[in-house]
């Protein structure tokens, strides 16, 4: 089974969020970048588990500059077999999805597993865009994935519960918590990652469909109004009369 | 020209998130001086559909077939794209809910339309260009997205704007023809596991949540009782779902669900940055914690520094009194 896992580079969750150039650009100064958590913990690890069980190959793909090679090497250390980096500035989700789809078209993957939304833009776009570009079925918010005889059985979140669905491969999957248990790369993995193939390929020409014109930080930090634990009735009154939420 | 909103039905009713999408669509139509059309996939009574007029929908078109009752993003994409072509819609509005998160980006590709995921405000138009605000960095900042494609796709963040209802009645049109064939279907639903008797977390307006401060799963009775009294959904923090005190589907935060209820009551949750990422879009946050230094108080509107085992039972009593009086 051949599995493709797109990975994104995002600021670490504890990063200070600030903007420069008249609020048109994220300030990356002093920010540590990591692999998008759901890409790493769930999508990548589940892909590796499936490969370990059934044989095959796990390929990771990233669209971005050479500064992402460290993240790509980490994916290889966790257990991916090889990597592709499309050497281009990831301008918008459509552009990125086209790059990944162009690679996928040449390789006949059985499965493409993405994480859920990235923690920087929170957009959840790549999963659906890839599926449409490749004319494949897609299932998102997946917390369980098994494959047998070319058919995937998946558990997906629906409002107020879950559904178990079956889909014939090839298929695009959007991973969710519980799909796999995160793995920490071991010394053997880290050593072998250095020699695993990382192909750097040029970008395919593609339009971008959106543009971010500016960013803003929340206007003010909230001012907490304290209520005494001996006067809980006051909280109910405030929620009704002042906040008007009950 | 028209604005087309995609509306989902569950158990014969319009989903709350879809009512918000239809309202958003109507407001966009109003600012463009055009018609608000809703496309409903799934079965609902004519009166339910006509009631979409209350949020400004002028016409309702349906794609109604028992096969469409379960969500298959490829099939739905085809149906919505056909409705866009038939209505000449230039803006397509969906909810940024579970299904919208897959359907909207597919439509963006199919229609070659710029897409803004999770809009929190109405767009501002300047000629053919729209500027739409969305939250980024898990709510720690916002960004203005510019879209200039002929067709635009916008998904609306749930609970971002409250629909104002009027007295309108929508005209319910016939079922639209579609070219969907059996070959388009790929997703076969084998079983459904609904959590019964509780409000779905992502649709809930009021949420009562608790964390490690409750000391053990046996202490959740009072949280459930408070939620039941208020008609609220229950939620929890990650450490609590990780040790199986509470089910995974209740976990809100960076790696769990993102929710934006009107009221979020956090009991015994310190407010780690990863937890805040999942809830800081809530309109009002109440924090109950014994530790006055808990970082959650910085994100709270109201706080009680006190013992949950004293405060929560008192809150249940006070809420009962309030309910009896109102």
Short mmCIF file of N, CA and C in Angstrom, two decimals, chain A residues 17-168:
data_model
loop_
_atom_site.label_atom_id
_atom_site.label_comp_id
_atom_site.label_asym_id
_atom_site.label_seq_id
_atom_site.Cartn_x
_atom_site.Cartn_y
_atom_site.Cartn_z
N UNK A 17 2.26 35.62 19.15
CA UNK A 17 1.70 35.98 17.85
C UNK A 17 1.81 37.50 17.68
N UNK A 18 2.56 37.90 16.66
CA UNK A 18 2.72 39.34 16.38
C UNK A 18 2.89 39.52 14.88
N UNK A 19 2.67 40.74 14.41
CA UNK A 19 2.72 41.00 12.98
C UNK A 19 3.62 42.19 12.67
N UNK A 20 4.18 42.16 11.46
CA UNK A 20 5.07 43.25 11.05
C UNK A 20 4.63 43.81 9.69
N UNK A 21 5.42 44.74 9.17
CA UNK A 21 5.12 45.39 7.88
C UNK A 21 3.68 45.90 7.86
N UNK A 22 3.37 46.75 8.81
CA UNK A 22 2.04 47.34 8.88
C UNK A 22 0.94 46.28 8.99
N UNK A 23 1.19 45.28 9.82
CA UNK A 23 0.23 44.19 10.07
C UNK A 23 -0.13 43.38 8.84
N UNK A 24 0.83 43.23 7.91
CA UNK A 24 0.53 42.42 6.73
C UNK A 24 1.29 41.09 6.74
N UNK A 25 2.19 40.91 7.73
CA UNK A 25 3.02 39.72 7.74
C UNK A 25 3.21 39.19 9.15
N UNK A 26 3.18 37.85 9.30
CA UNK A 26 3.43 37.23 10.60
C UNK A 26 4.89 37.45 10.99
N UNK A 27 5.12 37.82 12.22
CA UNK A 27 6.48 38.04 12.70
C UNK A 27 7.09 36.71 13.15
N UNK A 28 7.96 36.15 12.30
CA UNK A 28 8.55 34.84 12.58
C UNK A 28 9.81 34.94 13.43
N UNK A 29 10.18 36.16 13.82
CA UNK A 29 11.39 36.37 14.62
C UNK A 29 11.32 35.61 15.94
N UNK A 30 12.27 34.74 16.17
CA UNK A 30 12.34 34.03 17.44
C UNK A 30 11.28 32.96 17.61
N UNK A 31 10.54 32.67 16.54
CA UNK A 31 9.47 31.67 16.64
C UNK A 31 10.03 30.30 16.26
N UNK A 32 9.69 29.30 17.05
CA UNK A 32 10.08 27.92 16.71
C UNK A 32 8.98 27.31 15.86
N UNK A 33 9.38 26.70 14.75
CA UNK A 33 8.38 26.07 13.90
C UNK A 33 8.40 24.56 14.11
N UNK A 34 7.20 23.98 14.05
CA UNK A 34 7.05 22.53 14.27
C UNK A 34 6.18 21.95 13.16
N UNK A 35 6.10 20.62 13.12
CA UNK A 35 5.18 19.96 12.22
C UNK A 35 3.78 20.15 12.80
N UNK A 36 2.79 20.43 11.93
CA UNK A 36 1.44 20.62 12.43
C UNK A 36 1.04 19.39 13.27
N UNK A 37 0.62 19.62 14.55
CA UNK A 37 0.43 18.49 15.46
C UNK A 37 -0.44 17.35 14.91
N UNK A 38 -1.59 17.64 14.31
CA UNK A 38 -2.44 16.52 13.86
C UNK A 38 -1.82 15.82 12.66
N UNK A 39 -1.00 16.52 11.86
CA UNK A 39 -0.29 15.86 10.75
C UNK A 39 0.66 14.82 11.33
N UNK A 40 1.39 15.25 12.38
CA UNK A 40 2.42 14.38 12.96
C UNK A 40 1.83 13.26 13.80
N UNK A 41 1.02 13.64 14.79
CA UNK A 41 0.57 12.67 15.78
C UNK A 41 -0.38 11.62 15.21
N UNK A 42 -1.26 12.04 14.32
CA UNK A 42 -2.32 11.13 13.87
C UNK A 42 -2.14 10.66 12.42
N UNK A 43 -2.00 11.62 11.47
CA UNK A 43 -1.93 11.22 10.06
C UNK A 43 -0.68 10.41 9.78
N UNK A 44 0.47 10.95 10.15
CA UNK A 44 1.73 10.28 9.86
C UNK A 44 1.86 8.94 10.59
N UNK A 45 1.53 8.95 11.88
CA UNK A 45 1.72 7.72 12.66
C UNK A 45 0.76 6.62 12.19
N UNK A 46 -0.48 6.97 11.87
CA UNK A 46 -1.41 5.95 11.37
C UNK A 46 -0.92 5.38 10.03
N UNK A 47 -0.38 6.24 9.17
CA UNK A 47 0.16 5.79 7.89
C UNK A 47 1.28 4.77 8.14
N UNK A 48 2.16 5.08 9.09
CA UNK A 48 3.29 4.19 9.39
C UNK A 48 2.77 2.86 9.96
N UNK A 49 1.77 2.94 10.85
CA UNK A 49 1.20 1.71 11.43
C UNK A 49 0.61 0.81 10.35
N UNK A 50 -0.10 1.41 9.40
CA UNK A 50 -0.71 0.62 8.32
C UNK A 50 0.38 -0.04 7.47
N UNK A 51 1.45 0.72 7.21
CA UNK A 51 2.55 0.17 6.42
C UNK A 51 3.23 -0.98 7.17
N UNK A 52 3.43 -0.80 8.47
CA UNK A 52 4.09 -1.85 9.26
C UNK A 52 3.28 -3.15 9.25
N UNK A 53 1.96 -2.99 9.21
CA UNK A 53 1.08 -4.16 9.23
C UNK A 53 0.98 -4.83 7.86
N UNK A 54 0.88 -3.99 6.82
CA UNK A 54 0.52 -4.54 5.51
C UNK A 54 1.60 -4.36 4.45
N UNK A 55 2.72 -3.75 4.82
CA UNK A 55 3.77 -3.51 3.83
C UNK A 55 3.43 -2.29 3.00
N UNK A 56 4.40 -1.83 2.20
CA UNK A 56 4.16 -0.67 1.36
C UNK A 56 5.12 0.44 1.67
N UNK A 57 4.65 1.67 1.47
CA UNK A 57 5.57 2.79 1.55
C UNK A 57 4.82 4.04 2.03
N UNK A 58 5.47 4.81 2.90
CA UNK A 58 4.89 6.08 3.35
C UNK A 58 5.77 7.23 2.85
N UNK A 59 5.15 8.12 2.10
CA UNK A 59 5.87 9.28 1.56
C UNK A 59 5.29 10.54 2.20
N UNK A 60 6.16 11.42 2.70
CA UNK A 60 5.66 12.70 3.19
C UNK A 60 5.96 13.78 2.15
N UNK A 61 5.06 14.74 2.04
CA UNK A 61 5.27 15.84 1.09
C UNK A 61 5.04 17.16 1.80
N UNK A 62 5.90 18.12 1.49
CA UNK A 62 5.77 19.45 2.09
C UNK A 62 5.97 20.49 1.00
N UNK A 63 5.20 21.55 1.05
CA UNK A 63 5.38 22.65 0.11
C UNK A 63 5.98 23.81 0.89
N UNK A 64 7.22 24.15 0.57
CA UNK A 64 7.87 25.23 1.31
C UNK A 64 9.36 25.27 1.04
N UNK A 65 10.03 26.16 1.75
CA UNK A 65 11.46 26.37 1.54
C UNK A 65 12.33 25.39 2.32
N UNK A 66 13.66 25.55 2.15
CA UNK A 66 14.62 24.62 2.76
C UNK A 66 14.58 24.67 4.29
N UNK A 67 14.03 25.75 4.86
CA UNK A 67 13.97 25.85 6.32
C UNK A 67 13.03 24.79 6.91
N UNK A 68 12.27 24.11 6.06
CA UNK A 68 11.37 23.06 6.56
C UNK A 68 12.04 21.69 6.60
N UNK A 69 13.28 21.61 6.09
CA UNK A 69 13.93 20.29 6.00
C UNK A 69 14.05 19.59 7.35
N UNK A 70 14.19 20.38 8.40
CA UNK A 70 14.31 19.83 9.75
C UNK A 70 13.01 19.09 10.14
N UNK A 71 11.90 19.68 9.77
CA UNK A 71 10.60 19.06 10.07
C UNK A 71 10.42 17.80 9.23
N UNK A 72 10.86 17.88 7.98
CA UNK A 72 10.74 16.73 7.08
C UNK A 72 11.60 15.58 7.60
N UNK A 73 12.83 15.90 8.08
CA UNK A 73 13.71 14.87 8.64
C UNK A 73 13.08 14.23 9.87
N UNK A 74 12.35 15.02 10.63
CA UNK A 74 11.68 14.46 11.80
C UNK A 74 10.63 13.43 11.36
N UNK A 75 9.87 13.77 10.30
CA UNK A 75 8.87 12.82 9.79
C UNK A 75 9.54 11.53 9.34
N UNK A 76 10.71 11.66 8.73
CA UNK A 76 11.46 10.47 8.29
C UNK A 76 11.96 9.68 9.50
N UNK A 77 12.35 10.41 10.55
CA UNK A 77 12.85 9.75 11.76
C UNK A 77 11.72 9.00 12.47
N UNK A 78 10.51 9.53 12.39
CA UNK A 78 9.38 8.84 13.02
C UNK A 78 9.06 7.56 12.25
N UNK A 79 9.37 7.56 10.93
CA UNK A 79 9.18 6.30 10.21
C UNK A 79 8.74 6.39 8.76
N UNK A 80 8.58 7.62 8.22
CA UNK A 80 8.25 7.73 6.79
C UNK A 80 9.45 7.21 5.98
N UNK A 81 9.19 6.69 4.76
CA UNK A 81 10.27 6.09 3.97
C UNK A 81 11.00 7.11 3.11
N UNK A 82 10.25 8.03 2.54
CA UNK A 82 10.92 9.08 1.78
C UNK A 82 10.10 10.36 1.79
N UNK A 83 10.71 11.42 1.28
CA UNK A 83 10.06 12.72 1.37
C UNK A 83 10.21 13.49 0.07
N UNK A 84 9.23 14.34 -0.17
CA UNK A 84 9.29 15.24 -1.32
C UNK A 84 9.04 16.65 -0.79
N UNK A 85 9.90 17.57 -1.19
CA UNK A 85 9.63 18.97 -0.84
C UNK A 85 9.46 19.76 -2.13
N UNK A 86 8.29 20.36 -2.29
CA UNK A 86 8.05 21.22 -3.44
C UNK A 86 8.60 22.59 -3.05
N UNK A 87 9.61 23.02 -3.76
CA UNK A 87 10.37 24.21 -3.37
C UNK A 87 9.63 25.47 -3.82
N UNK A 88 8.70 25.92 -2.99
CA UNK A 88 7.93 27.11 -3.35
C UNK A 88 7.36 27.73 -2.09
N UNK A 89 7.05 29.00 -2.17
CA UNK A 89 6.42 29.70 -1.07
C UNK A 89 4.94 29.27 -1.04
N UNK A 90 4.46 28.70 0.07
CA UNK A 90 3.07 28.23 0.10
C UNK A 90 2.09 29.40 0.21
N UNK A 91 1.77 30.01 -0.93
CA UNK A 91 1.04 31.28 -0.92
C UNK A 91 -0.39 31.18 -0.43
N UNK A 92 -1.14 30.20 -0.91
CA UNK A 92 -2.48 29.98 -0.34
C UNK A 92 -2.81 28.49 -0.45
N UNK A 93 -3.92 28.11 0.18
CA UNK A 93 -4.24 26.67 0.27
C UNK A 93 -4.41 26.04 -1.11
N UNK A 94 -5.03 26.77 -2.04
CA UNK A 94 -5.26 26.22 -3.37
C UNK A 94 -3.93 25.93 -4.06
N UNK A 95 -3.02 26.87 -3.96
CA UNK A 95 -1.69 26.69 -4.57
C UNK A 95 -1.01 25.44 -3.98
N UNK A 96 -1.07 25.30 -2.66
CA UNK A 96 -0.44 24.17 -1.99
C UNK A 96 -1.11 22.85 -2.42
N UNK A 97 -2.45 22.86 -2.45
CA UNK A 97 -3.18 21.64 -2.83
C UNK A 97 -2.83 21.21 -4.24
N UNK A 98 -2.68 22.18 -5.16
CA UNK A 98 -2.33 21.85 -6.55
C UNK A 98 -0.96 21.19 -6.60
N UNK A 99 0.00 21.71 -5.82
CA UNK A 99 1.34 21.13 -5.82
C UNK A 99 1.31 19.67 -5.35
N UNK A 100 0.56 19.43 -4.28
CA UNK A 100 0.49 18.07 -3.73
C UNK A 100 -0.23 17.14 -4.72
N UNK A 101 -1.31 17.66 -5.31
CA UNK A 101 -2.09 16.84 -6.25
C UNK A 101 -1.25 16.49 -7.48
N UNK A 102 -0.44 17.42 -7.96
CA UNK A 102 0.39 17.15 -9.14
C UNK A 102 1.36 16.00 -8.85
N UNK A 103 1.91 16.01 -7.64
CA UNK A 103 2.80 14.90 -7.26
C UNK A 103 2.00 13.60 -7.15
N UNK A 104 0.84 13.68 -6.49
CA UNK A 104 0.04 12.47 -6.25
C UNK A 104 -0.38 11.81 -7.57
N UNK A 105 -0.64 12.63 -8.58
CA UNK A 105 -1.10 12.09 -9.88
C UNK A 105 -0.04 11.19 -10.52
N UNK A 106 1.23 11.42 -10.20
CA UNK A 106 2.29 10.64 -10.84
C UNK A 106 2.60 9.35 -10.08
N UNK A 107 1.99 9.16 -8.90
CA UNK A 107 2.45 8.06 -8.04
C UNK A 107 1.41 7.00 -7.66
N UNK A 108 0.16 7.18 -8.06
CA UNK A 108 -0.89 6.19 -7.73
C UNK A 108 -0.93 5.78 -6.25
N UNK A 109 -1.15 6.74 -5.39
CA UNK A 109 -1.28 6.42 -3.97
C UNK A 109 -2.62 5.74 -3.69
N UNK A 110 -2.61 4.81 -2.75
CA UNK A 110 -3.85 4.17 -2.32
C UNK A 110 -4.58 5.05 -1.31
N UNK A 111 -3.78 5.75 -0.51
CA UNK A 111 -4.35 6.56 0.56
C UNK A 111 -3.57 7.87 0.67
N UNK A 112 -4.29 8.94 0.90
CA UNK A 112 -3.64 10.20 1.27
C UNK A 112 -4.22 10.57 2.62
N UNK A 113 -3.36 10.71 3.62
CA UNK A 113 -3.86 11.03 4.96
C UNK A 113 -3.34 12.41 5.36
N UNK A 114 -4.25 13.33 5.62
CA UNK A 114 -3.87 14.67 6.08
C UNK A 114 -4.21 14.77 7.57
N UNK A 115 -3.72 15.80 8.23
CA UNK A 115 -4.16 16.08 9.59
C UNK A 115 -5.47 16.84 9.52
N UNK A 116 -5.92 17.40 10.66
CA UNK A 116 -7.05 18.29 10.53
C UNK A 116 -6.51 19.69 10.32
N UNK A 117 -7.26 20.71 10.50
CA UNK A 117 -6.79 22.06 10.20
C UNK A 117 -5.43 22.33 10.83
N UNK A 118 -4.60 23.16 10.14
CA UNK A 118 -3.33 23.54 10.73
C UNK A 118 -3.60 24.53 11.86
N UNK A 119 -2.67 24.59 12.82
CA UNK A 119 -2.93 25.43 13.99
C UNK A 119 -2.61 26.90 13.73
N UNK A 120 -2.12 27.24 12.53
CA UNK A 120 -1.90 28.67 12.25
C UNK A 120 -3.10 29.32 11.57
N UNK A 121 -3.53 28.76 10.43
CA UNK A 121 -4.66 29.39 9.73
C UNK A 121 -6.00 28.74 10.02
N UNK A 122 -6.01 27.60 10.72
CA UNK A 122 -7.26 26.94 11.15
C UNK A 122 -8.27 26.83 10.01
N UNK A 123 -7.80 26.43 8.83
CA UNK A 123 -8.69 26.54 7.67
C UNK A 123 -9.28 25.23 7.15
N UNK A 124 -8.65 24.10 7.42
CA UNK A 124 -9.19 22.81 7.00
C UNK A 124 -9.49 22.79 5.50
N UNK A 125 -8.52 23.16 4.68
CA UNK A 125 -8.78 23.26 3.25
C UNK A 125 -8.15 22.15 2.43
N UNK A 126 -6.94 21.71 2.83
CA UNK A 126 -6.16 20.82 1.95
C UNK A 126 -6.87 19.48 1.72
N UNK A 127 -7.49 18.93 2.74
CA UNK A 127 -8.15 17.62 2.61
C UNK A 127 -9.17 17.63 1.47
N UNK A 128 -10.11 18.58 1.53
CA UNK A 128 -11.16 18.65 0.52
C UNK A 128 -10.62 19.05 -0.85
N UNK A 129 -9.70 19.99 -0.86
CA UNK A 129 -9.16 20.45 -2.15
C UNK A 129 -8.43 19.33 -2.88
N UNK A 130 -7.62 18.56 -2.12
CA UNK A 130 -6.90 17.44 -2.73
C UNK A 130 -7.87 16.42 -3.31
N UNK A 131 -8.91 16.10 -2.54
CA UNK A 131 -9.87 15.11 -2.98
C UNK A 131 -10.52 15.55 -4.29
N UNK A 132 -10.87 16.82 -4.38
CA UNK A 132 -11.53 17.31 -5.59
C UNK A 132 -10.55 17.36 -6.76
N UNK A 133 -9.33 17.80 -6.51
CA UNK A 133 -8.33 17.85 -7.59
C UNK A 133 -8.04 16.45 -8.13
N UNK A 134 -8.12 15.44 -7.25
CA UNK A 134 -7.80 14.07 -7.66
C UNK A 134 -9.06 13.26 -7.96
N UNK A 135 -10.23 13.91 -7.86
CA UNK A 135 -11.52 13.27 -8.08
C UNK A 135 -11.67 12.00 -7.23
N UNK A 136 -11.36 12.12 -5.95
CA UNK A 136 -11.45 10.97 -5.03
C UNK A 136 -12.51 11.23 -3.96
N UNK A 137 -13.03 10.16 -3.38
CA UNK A 137 -13.88 10.37 -2.19
C UNK A 137 -12.99 10.83 -1.03
N UNK A 138 -13.62 11.45 -0.05
CA UNK A 138 -12.86 11.93 1.11
C UNK A 138 -13.69 11.75 2.36
N UNK A 139 -13.02 11.47 3.46
CA UNK A 139 -13.69 11.39 4.76
C UNK A 139 -12.83 12.19 5.74
N UNK A 140 -13.46 13.13 6.44
CA UNK A 140 -12.71 13.98 7.36
C UNK A 140 -13.10 13.68 8.81
N UNK A 141 -12.32 14.22 9.74
CA UNK A 141 -12.55 14.05 11.18
C UNK A 141 -12.60 12.58 11.54
N UNK A 142 -11.58 11.85 11.06
CA UNK A 142 -11.54 10.41 11.20
C UNK A 142 -10.74 10.01 12.45
N UNK A 143 -11.35 9.22 13.33
CA UNK A 143 -10.68 8.79 14.55
C UNK A 143 -10.34 7.31 14.52
N UNK A 144 -10.70 6.61 13.41
CA UNK A 144 -10.36 5.19 13.29
C UNK A 144 -10.24 4.87 11.81
N UNK A 145 -9.19 4.15 11.44
CA UNK A 145 -9.00 3.81 10.02
C UNK A 145 -8.37 2.43 9.91
N UNK A 146 -9.09 1.52 9.29
CA UNK A 146 -8.55 0.18 8.99
C UNK A 146 -8.69 -0.04 7.50
N UNK A 147 -7.76 -0.81 6.92
CA UNK A 147 -7.85 -1.11 5.49
C UNK A 147 -7.75 -2.62 5.29
N UNK A 148 -8.68 -3.15 4.50
CA UNK A 148 -8.65 -4.56 4.19
C UNK A 148 -9.14 -4.78 2.78
N UNK A 149 -8.41 -5.54 1.99
CA UNK A 149 -8.79 -5.86 0.60
C UNK A 149 -9.22 -4.64 -0.19
N UNK A 150 -8.47 -3.57 -0.06
CA UNK A 150 -8.75 -2.38 -0.86
C UNK A 150 -9.94 -1.56 -0.40
N UNK A 151 -10.48 -1.88 0.78
CA UNK A 151 -11.61 -1.11 1.31
C UNK A 151 -11.22 -0.55 2.69
N UNK A 152 -11.45 0.75 2.86
CA UNK A 152 -11.16 1.38 4.15
C UNK A 152 -12.42 1.42 4.99
N UNK A 153 -12.29 1.09 6.27
CA UNK A 153 -13.38 1.27 7.23
C UNK A 153 -12.96 2.40 8.16
N UNK A 154 -13.81 3.42 8.25
CA UNK A 154 -13.43 4.62 9.00
C UNK A 154 -14.52 5.03 9.97
N UNK A 155 -14.08 5.61 11.08
CA UNK A 155 -15.04 6.21 12.02
C UNK A 155 -14.89 7.71 11.89
N UNK A 156 -15.99 8.42 11.60
CA UNK A 156 -15.90 9.87 11.46
C UNK A 156 -16.86 10.56 12.43
N UNK A 157 -16.48 11.78 12.82
CA UNK A 157 -17.33 12.58 13.71
C UNK A 157 -18.48 13.16 12.91
N UNK A 158 -19.67 13.05 13.45
CA UNK A 158 -20.81 13.81 12.93
C UNK A 158 -21.37 14.59 14.11
N UNK A 159 -22.19 15.61 13.85
CA UNK A 159 -22.72 16.38 14.97
C UNK A 159 -23.47 15.44 15.91
N UNK A 160 -23.05 15.40 17.14
CA UNK A 160 -23.73 14.60 18.14
C UNK A 160 -23.41 13.12 18.10
N UNK A 161 -22.30 12.71 17.52
CA UNK A 161 -21.95 11.30 17.54
C UNK A 161 -20.88 10.93 16.54
N UNK A 162 -20.86 9.66 16.17
CA UNK A 162 -19.90 9.20 15.16
C UNK A 162 -20.62 8.28 14.17
N UNK A 163 -20.00 8.11 13.02
CA UNK A 163 -20.52 7.19 12.00
C UNK A 163 -19.38 6.28 11.57
N UNK A 164 -19.69 5.03 11.32
CA UNK A 164 -18.70 4.13 10.71
C UNK A 164 -19.05 4.01 9.24
N UNK A 165 -18.08 4.30 8.38
CA UNK A 165 -18.33 4.26 6.94
C UNK A 165 -17.29 3.39 6.25
N UNK A 166 -17.67 2.89 5.08
CA UNK A 166 -16.74 2.12 4.24
C UNK A 166 -16.53 2.85 2.93
N UNK A 167 -15.30 2.89 2.48
CA UNK A 167 -14.97 3.55 1.22
C UNK A 167 -13.89 2.73 0.51
N UNK A 168 -14.10 2.53 -0.80
CA UNK A 168 -13.06 1.85 -1.60
C UNK A 168 -11.88 2.79 -1.82
#
